[in-house]
PDB file of C-alpha atoms and ligand atoms in Angstrom:
ATOM      1  CA  MET A 262    -142.478  23.185  16.114  1.00 62.00           C
ATOM      2  CA  ALA A 263    -140.553  25.419  13.729  1.00 85.00           C
ATOM      3  CA  ARG A 264    -142.625  26.925  10.956  1.00 93.00           C
ATOM      4  CA  ARG A 265    -141.435  25.868   7.515  1.00 93.00           C
ATOM      5  CA  PRO A 266    -140.432  28.859   5.365  1.00 95.00           C
ATOM      6  CA  PHE A 267    -142.865  29.621   2.527  1.00 97.00           C
ATOM      7  CA  ILE A 268    -142.032  31.476  -0.686  1.00 97.00           C
ATOM      8  CA  GLY A 269    -144.574  32.236  -3.379  1.00 98.00           C
ATOM      9  CA  GLY A 270    -143.798  33.619  -6.819  1.00 98.00           C
ATOM     10  CA  ASN A 271    -146.771  35.659  -8.042  1.00 98.00           C
ATOM     11  CA  TRP A 272    -146.237  36.105 -11.764  1.00 98.00           C
ATOM     12  CA  LYS A 273    -149.338  38.309 -12.084  1.00 98.00           C
ATOM     13  CA  MET A 274    -150.256  39.018 -15.748  1.00 98.00           C
ATOM     14  CA  ASN A 275    -146.709  38.438 -16.959  1.00 98.00           C
ATOM     15  CA  THR A 276    -144.725  35.917 -19.018  1.00 98.00           C
ATOM     16  CA  ASP A 277    -145.875  34.195 -22.165  1.00 98.00           C
ATOM     17  CA  LEU A 278    -146.171  30.470 -22.617  1.00 98.00           C
ATOM     18  CA  ALA A 279    -142.559  29.943 -23.661  1.00 98.00           C
ATOM     19  CA  THR A 280    -140.939  32.152 -20.992  1.00 98.00           C
ATOM     20  CA  GLY A 281    -143.292  30.829 -18.307  1.00 98.00           C
ATOM     21  CA  LYS A 282    -142.294  27.264 -19.091  1.00 98.00           C
ATOM     22  CA  VAL A 283    -138.581  28.061 -18.975  1.00 98.00           C
ATOM     23  CA  LEU A 284    -139.007  29.963 -15.709  1.00 98.00           C
ATOM     24  CA  ALA A 285    -140.893  27.066 -14.119  1.00 98.00           C
ATOM     25  CA  ARG A 286    -138.427  24.487 -15.442  1.00 97.00           C
ATOM     26  CA  THR A 287    -135.446  26.408 -14.090  1.00 97.00           C
ATOM     27  CA  ILE A 288    -136.970  26.904 -10.641  1.00 96.00           C
ATOM     28  CA  ALA A 289    -137.981  23.246 -10.444  1.00 95.00           C
ATOM     29  CA  ALA A 290    -134.534  22.074 -11.553  1.00 94.00           C
ATOM     30  CA  GLU A 291    -132.678  24.304  -9.102  1.00 92.00           C
ATOM     31  CA  TRP A 292    -134.942  24.013  -6.104  1.00 90.00           C
ATOM     32  CA  GLY A 293    -137.346  21.183  -6.737  1.00 76.00           C
ATOM     33  CA  ALA A 294    -135.273  18.242  -5.532  1.00 73.00           C
ATOM     34  CA  ASP A 295    -135.167  19.499  -1.972  1.00 71.00           C
ATOM     35  CA  VAL A 296    -138.389  19.211  -0.027  1.00 66.00           C
ATOM     36  CA  SER A 297    -137.009  20.116   3.342  1.00 69.00           C
ATOM     37  CA  ARG A 298    -135.702  23.659   3.106  1.00 81.00           C
ATOM     38  CA  ALA A 299    -138.692  25.758   2.211  1.00 91.00           C
ATOM     39  CA  GLU A 300    -142.077  25.391   0.581  1.00 95.00           C
ATOM     40  CA  VAL A 301    -141.891  27.044  -2.839  1.00 97.00           C
ATOM     41  CA  VAL A 302    -144.998  27.750  -4.930  1.00 98.00           C
ATOM     42  CA  VAL A 303    -145.335  29.423  -8.321  1.00 98.00           C
ATOM     43  CA  PHE A 304    -148.515  31.282  -9.305  1.00 98.00           C
ATOM     44  CA  PRO A 305    -148.610  31.578 -13.119  1.00 98.00           C
ATOM     45  CA  PRO A 306    -151.509  33.108 -15.084  1.00 98.00           C
ATOM     46  CA  PHE A 307    -154.539  30.808 -15.539  1.00 98.00           C
ATOM     47  CA  PRO A 308    -153.883  29.825 -19.187  1.00 98.00           C
ATOM     48  CA  TYR A 309    -150.408  28.529 -18.357  1.00 98.00           C
ATOM     49  CA  LEU A 310    -151.319  26.443 -15.324  1.00 98.00           C
ATOM     50  CA  GLU A 311    -151.284  23.128 -17.145  1.00 98.00           C
ATOM     51  CA  SER A 312    -147.996  23.751 -18.970  1.00 98.00           C
ATOM     52  CA  VAL A 313    -146.285  25.104 -15.866  1.00 98.00           C
ATOM     53  CA  GLY A 314    -147.638  22.137 -13.920  1.00 98.00           C
ATOM     54  CA  GLN A 315    -145.991  19.810 -16.415  1.00 98.00           C
ATOM     55  CA  GLU A 316    -142.697  21.668 -16.127  1.00 97.00           C
ATOM     56  CA  ILE A 317    -142.564  21.443 -12.340  1.00 96.00           C
ATOM     57  CA  GLY A 318    -143.739  17.831 -12.565  1.00 93.00           C
ATOM     58  CA  LEU A 319    -143.089  15.849  -9.433  1.00 89.00           C
ATOM     59  CA  SER A 320    -140.547  18.300  -8.034  1.00 92.00           C
ATOM     60  CA  SER A 321    -141.190  19.859  -4.638  1.00 93.00           C
ATOM     61  CA  VAL A 322    -142.228  23.150  -6.254  1.00 96.00           C
ATOM     62  CA  ALA A 323    -146.016  23.417  -6.075  1.00 97.00           C
ATOM     63  CA  LEU A 324    -148.519  24.964  -8.442  1.00 98.00           C
ATOM     64  CA  GLY A 325    -150.692  27.880  -7.383  1.00 98.00           C
ATOM     65  CA  ALA A 326    -153.393  30.017  -9.036  1.00 98.00           C
ATOM     66  CA  GLN A 327    -153.808  33.762  -8.651  1.00 98.00           C
ATOM     67  CA  ASP A 328    -157.554  33.777  -8.040  1.00 98.00           C
ATOM     68  CA  LEU A 329    -160.700  31.649  -7.961  1.00 98.00           C
ATOM     69  CA  SER A 330    -164.437  32.188  -8.168  1.00 98.00           C
ATOM     70  CA  SER A 331    -166.467  32.332  -4.975  1.00 98.00           C
ATOM     71  CA  GLU A 332    -169.055  30.175  -6.771  1.00 98.00           C
ATOM     72  CA  ALA A 333    -168.827  26.436  -7.395  1.00 97.00           C
ATOM     73  CA  ASN A 334    -170.026  26.563 -11.036  1.00 97.00           C
ATOM     74  CA  GLY A 335    -172.652  28.019 -13.345  1.00 96.00           C
ATOM     75  CA  ALA A 336    -173.298  31.265 -15.191  1.00 97.00           C
ATOM     76  CA  ARG A 337    -170.151  33.188 -14.282  1.00 96.00           C
ATOM     77  CA  THR A 338    -168.551  34.183 -17.575  1.00 97.00           C
ATOM     78  CA  GLY A 339    -164.783  34.403 -17.348  1.00 96.00           C
ATOM     79  CA  GLU A 340    -164.539  32.946 -13.855  1.00 97.00           C
ATOM     80  CA  VAL A 341    -162.545  29.887 -12.838  1.00 98.00           C
ATOM     81  CA  SER A 342    -163.815  27.531 -10.144  1.00 98.00           C
ATOM     82  CA  ALA A 343    -161.919  25.829  -7.354  1.00 98.00           C
ATOM     83  CA  GLU A 344    -162.782  22.445  -8.829  1.00 98.00           C
ATOM     84  CA  MET A 345    -161.283  23.440 -12.189  1.00 98.00           C
ATOM     85  CA  LEU A 346    -158.103  24.490 -10.406  1.00 98.00           C
ATOM     86  CA  CYS A 347    -157.935  21.173  -8.557  1.00 98.00           C
ATOM     87  CA  ASP A 348    -158.389  19.391 -11.908  1.00 97.00           C
ATOM     88  CA  MET A 349    -155.288  21.169 -13.194  1.00 97.00           C
ATOM     89  CA  GLY A 350    -153.143  20.033 -10.283  1.00 97.00           C
ATOM     90  CA  VAL A 351    -153.313  23.376  -8.479  1.00 98.00           C
ATOM     91  CA  ARG A 352    -152.583  23.098  -4.760  1.00 98.00           C
ATOM     92  CA  TRP A 353    -152.510  26.749  -3.697  1.00 98.00           C
ATOM     93  CA  VAL A 354    -154.501  29.868  -4.501  1.00 98.00           C
ATOM     94  CA  LEU A 355    -154.033  33.564  -3.734  1.00 98.00           C
ATOM     95  CA  VAL A 356    -157.023  35.227  -2.101  1.00 98.00           C
ATOM     96  CA  GLY A 357    -157.443  38.910  -1.345  1.00 98.00           C
ATOM     97  CA  HIS A 358    -154.453  40.241  -3.240  1.00 98.00           C
ATOM     98  CA  SER A 359    -154.482  44.035  -3.041  1.00 97.00           C
ATOM     99  CA  GLU A 360    -154.546  44.382  -6.821  1.00 97.00           C
ATOM    100  CA  ARG A 361    -157.871  42.561  -6.810  1.00 97.00           C
ATOM    101  CA  ARG A 362    -159.145  44.369  -3.710  1.00 96.00           C
ATOM    102  CA  HIS A 363    -158.273  47.841  -4.972  1.00 94.00           C
ATOM    103  CA  ARG A 364    -158.222  47.710  -8.763  1.00 93.00           C
ATOM    104  CA  LEU A 365    -161.034  45.215  -9.218  1.00 94.00           C
ATOM    105  CA  GLY A 366    -163.083  46.214  -6.205  1.00 95.00           C
ATOM    106  CA  GLU A 367    -163.080  42.945  -4.280  1.00 97.00           C
ATOM    107  CA  SER A 368    -164.706  43.542  -0.918  1.00 97.00           C
ATOM    108  CA  ASP A 369    -163.783  41.928   2.393  1.00 97.00           C
ATOM    109  CA  ALA A 370    -167.018  39.935   2.073  1.00 97.00           C
ATOM    110  CA  LEU A 371    -166.060  38.547  -1.339  1.00 98.00           C
ATOM    111  CA  VAL A 372    -162.570  37.723  -0.083  1.00 98.00           C
ATOM    112  CA  ALA A 373    -164.148  35.755   2.776  1.00 98.00           C
ATOM    113  CA  GLU A 374    -166.375  33.865   0.321  1.00 98.00           C
ATOM    114  CA  LYS A 375    -163.423  32.987  -1.893  1.00 98.00           C
ATOM    115  CA  LEU A 376    -161.441  31.851   1.121  1.00 98.00           C
ATOM    116  CA  ALA A 377    -164.296  29.596   2.228  1.00 98.00           C
ATOM    117  CA  MET A 378    -164.686  28.147  -1.281  1.00 98.00           C
ATOM    118  CA  ALA A 379    -160.960  27.427  -1.581  1.00 98.00           C
ATOM    119  CA  LEU A 380    -160.806  25.720   1.800  1.00 98.00           C
ATOM    120  CA  GLU A 381    -163.948  23.680   1.149  1.00 98.00           C
ATOM    121  CA  SER A 382    -162.380  22.452  -2.083  1.00 98.00           C
ATOM    122  CA  GLY A 383    -159.225  21.307  -0.345  1.00 98.00           C
ATOM    123  CA  LEU A 384    -156.985  24.049  -1.692  1.00 98.00           C
ATOM    124  CA  GLN A 385    -154.338  25.775   0.380  1.00 98.00           C
ATOM    125  CA  VAL A 386    -154.575  29.550   0.482  1.00 98.00           C
ATOM    126  CA  VAL A 387    -152.275  32.538   0.646  1.00 98.00           C
ATOM    127  CA  LEU A 388    -154.549  35.175   2.174  1.00 98.00           C
ATOM    128  CA  CYS A 389    -153.242  38.675   1.470  1.00 98.00           C
ATOM    129  CA  VAL A 390    -153.867  41.615   3.790  1.00 98.00           C
ATOM    130  CA  GLY A 391    -152.319  45.054   4.055  1.00 97.00           C
ATOM    131  CA  GLU A 392    -152.910  48.781   4.352  1.00 96.00           C
ATOM    132  CA  ASN A 393    -152.465  51.466   1.707  1.00 95.00           C
ATOM    133  CA  LEU A 394    -150.253  54.519   2.078  1.00 95.00           C
ATOM    134  CA  GLN A 395    -153.024  56.857   3.146  1.00 95.00           C
ATOM    135  CA  GLN A 396    -154.155  54.431   5.830  1.00 96.00           C
ATOM    136  CA  ARG A 397    -150.592  54.005   7.028  1.00 95.00           C
ATOM    137  CA  HIS A 398    -150.027  57.759   7.240  1.00 95.00           C
ATOM    138  CA  ALA A 399    -153.262  58.087   9.169  1.00 97.00           C
ATOM    139  CA  GLY A 400    -151.948  55.526  11.682  1.00 95.00           C
ATOM    140  CA  ARG A 401    -154.666  53.045  10.677  1.00 96.00           C
ATOM    141  CA  THR A 402    -152.493  50.044   9.698  1.00 95.00           C
ATOM    142  CA  HIS A 403    -153.499  47.984  12.689  1.00 95.00           C
ATOM    143  CA  GLU A 404    -157.194  48.802  12.295  1.00 96.00           C
ATOM    144  CA  VAL A 405    -157.324  48.110   8.538  1.00 97.00           C
ATOM    145  CA  VAL A 406    -155.442  44.821   8.718  1.00 97.00           C
ATOM    146  CA  GLY A 407    -157.543  43.833  11.734  1.00 97.00           C
ATOM    147  CA  LEU A 408    -160.777  44.426   9.802  1.00 97.00           C
ATOM    148  CA  GLN A 409    -159.527  42.393   6.837  1.00 98.00           C
ATOM    149  CA  LEU A 410    -158.538  39.532   9.139  1.00 98.00           C
ATOM    150  CA  ARG A 411    -161.754  39.607  11.174  1.00 98.00           C
ATOM    151  CA  SER A 412    -163.848  39.399   8.046  1.00 98.00           C
ATOM    152  CA  ALA A 413    -161.733  36.679   6.399  1.00 98.00           C
ATOM    153  CA  PHE A 414    -161.523  34.437   9.465  1.00 98.00           C
ATOM    154  CA  ALA A 415    -165.093  34.958  10.720  1.00 97.00           C
ATOM    155  CA  GLN A 416    -166.269  31.598   9.363  1.00 94.00           C
ATOM    156  CA  VAL A 417    -162.991  29.669   9.122  1.00 98.00           C
ATOM    157  CA  PRO A 418    -163.031  26.636  11.413  1.00 97.00           C
ATOM    158  CA  GLU A 419    -159.950  25.996  13.495  1.00 97.00           C
ATOM    159  CA  GLU A 420    -159.054  22.793  11.652  1.00 97.00           C
ATOM    160  CA  ALA A 421    -158.796  24.656   8.319  1.00 98.00           C
ATOM    161  CA  VAL A 422    -156.332  27.276   9.511  1.00 98.00           C
ATOM    162  CA  ALA A 423    -153.306  25.045   8.934  1.00 97.00           C
ATOM    163  CA  ARG A 424    -154.036  25.308   5.194  1.00 98.00           C
ATOM    164  CA  ILE A 425    -153.688  29.095   5.212  1.00 98.00           C
ATOM    165  CA  VAL A 426    -150.584  31.242   4.909  1.00 98.00           C
ATOM    166  CA  ILE A 427    -151.192  34.923   5.673  1.00 98.00           C
ATOM    167  CA  ALA A 428    -149.271  37.374   3.481  1.00 98.00           C
ATOM    168  CA  TYR A 429    -148.789  40.820   4.977  1.00 98.00           C
ATOM    169  CA  GLU A 430    -148.462  43.014   1.904  1.00 97.00           C
ATOM    170  CA  PRO A 431    -148.537  46.760   2.529  1.00 97.00           C
ATOM    171  CA  VAL A 432    -150.068  48.181  -0.646  1.00 95.00           C
ATOM    172  CA  TRP A 433    -147.526  51.024  -0.766  1.00 95.00           C
ATOM    173  CA  ALA A 434    -144.710  48.481  -1.028  1.00 96.00           C
ATOM    174  CA  ILE A 435    -146.151  46.393  -3.860  1.00 95.00           C
ATOM    175  CA  GLY A 436    -144.376  46.966  -7.144  1.00 93.00           C
ATOM    176  CA  THR A 437    -142.987  50.301  -5.967  1.00 94.00           C
ATOM    177  CA  GLY A 438    -139.403  49.363  -5.189  1.00 95.00           C
ATOM    178  CA  VAL A 439    -139.977  50.628  -1.630  1.00 93.00           C
ATOM    179  CA  ALA A 440    -140.074  47.600   0.647  1.00 94.00           C
ATOM    180  CA  ALA A 441    -141.214  47.778   4.234  1.00 93.00           C
ATOM    181  CA  THR A 442    -138.393  47.782   6.752  1.00 94.00           C
ATOM    182  CA  ALA A 443    -137.750  44.682   8.809  1.00 94.00           C
ATOM    183  CA  THR A 444    -139.222  46.594  11.769  1.00 95.00           C
ATOM    184  CA  ASP A 445    -142.437  47.432   9.849  1.00 94.00           C
ATOM    185  CA  ALA A 446    -142.798  43.768   8.928  1.00 95.00           C
ATOM    186  CA  LEU A 447    -142.001  42.553  12.425  1.00 95.00           C
ATOM    187  CA  GLU A 448    -144.611  44.864  13.966  1.00 95.00           C
ATOM    188  CA  ALA A 449    -147.336  43.944  11.491  1.00 96.00           C
ATOM    189  CA  HIS A 450    -146.622  40.234  11.789  1.00 97.00           C
ATOM    190  CA  HIS A 451    -146.742  40.514  15.556  1.00 97.00           C
ATOM    191  CA  GLU A 452    -150.195  42.164  15.367  1.00 97.00           C
ATOM    192  CA  ILE A 453    -151.437  39.507  12.948  1.00 98.00           C
ATOM    193  CA  ARG A 454    -150.257  36.726  15.237  1.00 98.00           C
ATOM    194  CA  ALA A 455    -151.918  38.473  18.187  1.00 98.00           C
ATOM    195  CA  PHE A 456    -155.164  38.577  16.203  1.00 98.00           C
ATOM    196  CA  MET A 457    -154.915  34.839  15.457  1.00 98.00           C
ATOM    197  CA  SER A 458    -154.268  34.169  19.116  1.00 98.00           C
ATOM    198  CA  SER A 459    -157.410  36.051  20.166  1.00 98.00           C
ATOM    199  CA  ARG A 460    -159.529  34.570  17.345  1.00 98.00           C
ATOM    200  CA  TYR A 461    -158.332  30.991  17.972  1.00 98.00           C
ATOM    201  CA  ASP A 462    -155.600  30.313  20.531  1.00 97.00           C
ATOM    202  CA  SER A 463    -151.915  30.899  21.102  1.00 97.00           C
ATOM    203  CA  GLU A 464    -150.859  27.467  19.897  1.00 97.00           C
ATOM    204  CA  LEU A 465    -152.587  27.938  16.576  1.00 97.00           C
ATOM    205  CA  ALA A 466    -151.262  31.503  16.336  1.00 97.00           C
ATOM    206  CA  SER A 467    -147.706  30.318  16.757  1.00 96.00           C
ATOM    207  CA  SER A 468    -148.118  27.606  14.119  1.00 97.00           C
ATOM    208  CA  ILE A 469    -149.558  29.701  11.273  1.00 97.00           C
ATOM    209  CA  ARG A 470    -147.108  31.033   8.718  1.00 97.00           C
ATOM    210  CA  ILE A 471    -147.117  34.763   8.091  1.00 98.00           C
ATOM    211  CA  VAL A 472    -145.069  35.961   5.125  1.00 98.00           C
ATOM    212  CA  TYR A 473    -144.136  39.412   3.885  1.00 97.00           C
ATOM    213  CA  GLY A 474    -144.771  40.746   0.364  1.00 98.00           C
ATOM    214  CA  GLY A 475    -143.886  44.028  -1.348  1.00 97.00           C
ATOM    215  CA  SER A 476    -140.758  44.819  -3.386  1.00 96.00           C
ATOM    216  CA  LEU A 477    -138.806  41.838  -2.112  1.00 98.00           C
ATOM    217  CA  VAL A 478    -135.553  41.540  -4.047  1.00 97.00           C
ATOM    218  CA  PRO A 479    -132.352  39.568  -3.477  1.00 97.00           C
ATOM    219  CA  GLY A 480    -130.806  42.649  -1.837  1.00 97.00           C
ATOM    220  CA  ASN A 481    -133.366  43.075   0.957  1.00 96.00           C
ATOM    221  CA  ALA A 482    -134.762  39.568   1.430  1.00 96.00           C
ATOM    222  CA  LYS A 483    -132.326  38.281   4.015  1.00 93.00           C
ATOM    223  CA  THR A 484    -132.776  41.294   6.297  1.00 94.00           C
ATOM    224  CA  ILE A 485    -136.566  41.173   6.125  1.00 96.00           C
ATOM    225  CA  PHE A 486    -136.652  37.401   6.598  1.00 95.00           C
ATOM    226  CA  ALA A 487    -134.455  37.678   9.670  1.00 93.00           C
ATOM    227  CA  ALA A 488    -137.158  39.723  11.422  1.00 94.00           C
ATOM    228  CA  PRO A 489    -138.683  37.480  14.085  1.00 92.00           C
ATOM    229  CA  GLY A 490    -142.082  36.180  13.056  1.00 94.00           C
ATOM    230  CA  VAL A 491    -141.506  36.579   9.297  1.00 96.00           C
ATOM    231  CA  ASP A 492    -141.845  33.131   7.750  1.00 96.00           C
ATOM    232  CA  GLY A 493    -141.074  33.848   4.123  1.00 97.00           C
ATOM    233  CA  GLY A 494    -142.387  35.984   1.310  1.00 98.00           C
ATOM    234  CA  LEU A 495    -144.741  36.562  -1.565  1.00 98.00           C
ATOM    235  CA  VAL A 496    -142.662  37.815  -4.470  1.00 98.00           C
ATOM    236  CA  GLY A 497    -143.993  39.668  -7.515  1.00 98.00           C
ATOM    237  CA  GLY A 498    -141.539  41.341  -9.888  1.00 98.00           C
ATOM    238  CA  ALA A 499    -138.483  39.450  -8.680  1.00 98.00           C
ATOM    239  CA  SER A 500    -140.224  36.105  -9.190  1.00 98.00           C
ATOM    240  CA  LEU A 501    -140.023  36.597 -12.958  1.00 98.00           C
ATOM    241  CA  LYS A 502    -136.257  36.090 -12.980  1.00 98.00           C
ATOM    242  CA  ALA A 503    -135.299  32.594 -11.923  1.00 98.00           C
ATOM    243  CA  ALA A 504    -131.962  33.640 -10.415  1.00 97.00           C
ATOM    244  CA  ASP A 505    -133.531  36.401  -8.316  1.00 98.00           C
ATOM    245  CA  PHE A 506    -136.380  34.214  -7.160  1.00 97.00           C
ATOM    246  CA  LEU A 507    -134.046  31.352  -6.244  1.00 96.00           C
ATOM    247  CA  SER A 508    -131.810  33.763  -4.367  1.00 95.00           C
ATOM    248  CA  ILE A 509    -134.842  34.972  -2.366  1.00 96.00           C
ATOM    249  CA  CYS A 510    -135.802  31.343  -1.650  1.00 95.00           C
ATOM    250  CA  SER A 511    -132.313  30.668  -0.291  1.00 93.00           C
ATOM    251  CA  SER A 512    -132.455  33.867   1.753  1.00 93.00           C
ATOM    252  CA  ALA A 513    -135.686  32.682   3.320  1.00 93.00           C
ATOM    253  CA  VAL A 514    -133.997  29.560   4.595  1.00 90.00           C
ATOM    254  CA  ILE A 515    -130.893  31.376   5.837  1.00 85.00           C
ATOM    255  CA  GLY A 516    -132.594  34.537   7.096  1.00 75.00           C
ATOM    256  CA  ILE A 517    -135.399  32.785   8.931  1.00 75.00           C
ATOM    257  CA  GLU A 518    -132.938  30.448  10.594  1.00 71.00           C
ATOM    258  CA  ALA A 519    -130.897  33.468  11.713  1.00 72.00           C
ATOM    259  CA  GLY A 520    -133.969  35.272  13.038  1.00 65.00           C
ATOM    260  CA  ARG A 521    -135.337  32.318  14.904  1.00 65.00           C
ATOM    261  CA  THR A 522    -133.161  32.814  17.946  1.00 55.00           C
ATOM    262  CA  GLY A 523    -135.038  36.052  18.630  1.00 52.00           C
ATOM    263  CA  ASP A 524    -138.467  34.688  17.751  1.00 50.00           C
ATOM    264  CA  SER A 525    -140.680  34.609  20.764  1.00 43.00           C
ATOM    265  CA  ALA A 526    -143.884  34.273  18.722  1.00 45.00           C
TER     266      ALA A 526
HETATM  267  P1  PGA B 126    -143.802  42.925  -5.834  1.00 55.56           P
HETATM  268  O1  PGA B 126    -145.267  42.272  -5.703  1.00 55.56           O
HETATM  269  O2  PGA B 126    -142.813  41.938  -5.282  1.00 55.56           O
HETATM  270  O3  PGA B 126    -143.631  43.160  -7.309  1.00 55.56           O
HETATM  271  O4  PGA B 126    -143.823  44.193  -5.046  1.00 55.56           O
HETATM  272  C1  PGA B 126    -145.606  41.530  -4.552  1.00 55.56           C
HETATM  273  C2  PGA B 126    -147.008  41.037  -4.668  1.00 55.56           C
HETATM  274  O5  PGA B 126    -147.853  41.697  -5.264  1.00 55.56           O
HETATM  275  O6  PGA B 126    -147.320  39.938  -4.169  1.00 55.56           O
END
């Protein structure tokens, strides 16, 4: 069965209440009536989740959060639990984003705990993995991504995997304006699918969606999405402009369709 394209807009610590609402309203109005083409999710900052949720309403655009606590509740000042997210109508959550891994020191173990908590709570997860520039130059991409995946999926039961999208996000491409080439993405996605095949089985590996993230813009999206095995994208900077984000969403549908003929995964 063909994998449905997935596009996430990670707003990070950007927008204010007014601009976030307009952004969400515009995306929902332009894209939200069509449920068939691609799954589109916006990830606003925590304080705007409720307002953005109201703006996207019953459209097909879904609400996502950028993080969650690994704990269910209790003395965790500043943290937000999975249950709180579910209360706010959140359906998706980012786990393991490189900005949290590298700037905030989230370990592979913590990422695995957050993943487990999200899945237990019924949330769907975009699990981010990727190597930094030094690791890439040292030829360690495969090893680093493999370690991140092994740790994250160690305790994930087979039946929960359908609720995970894996985002391959090379750290050197995030927010730098230097996107990976379609070949870089294709190779990494191939390795990730091979890992999933060995961890679970080939059927499951060919059903999981693997998306690319890192300096996606309207000008490069179609080419990257046409790489076999690339099922969409996680978009940072370009998700803050409705027109750019919508253009990338359309490119996902067109590009992935074009690339499918060569997709043996
Ligand atoms: P970028 O961010 O598109 O601004 O590079 C991507 C991400 O961090 O998910």
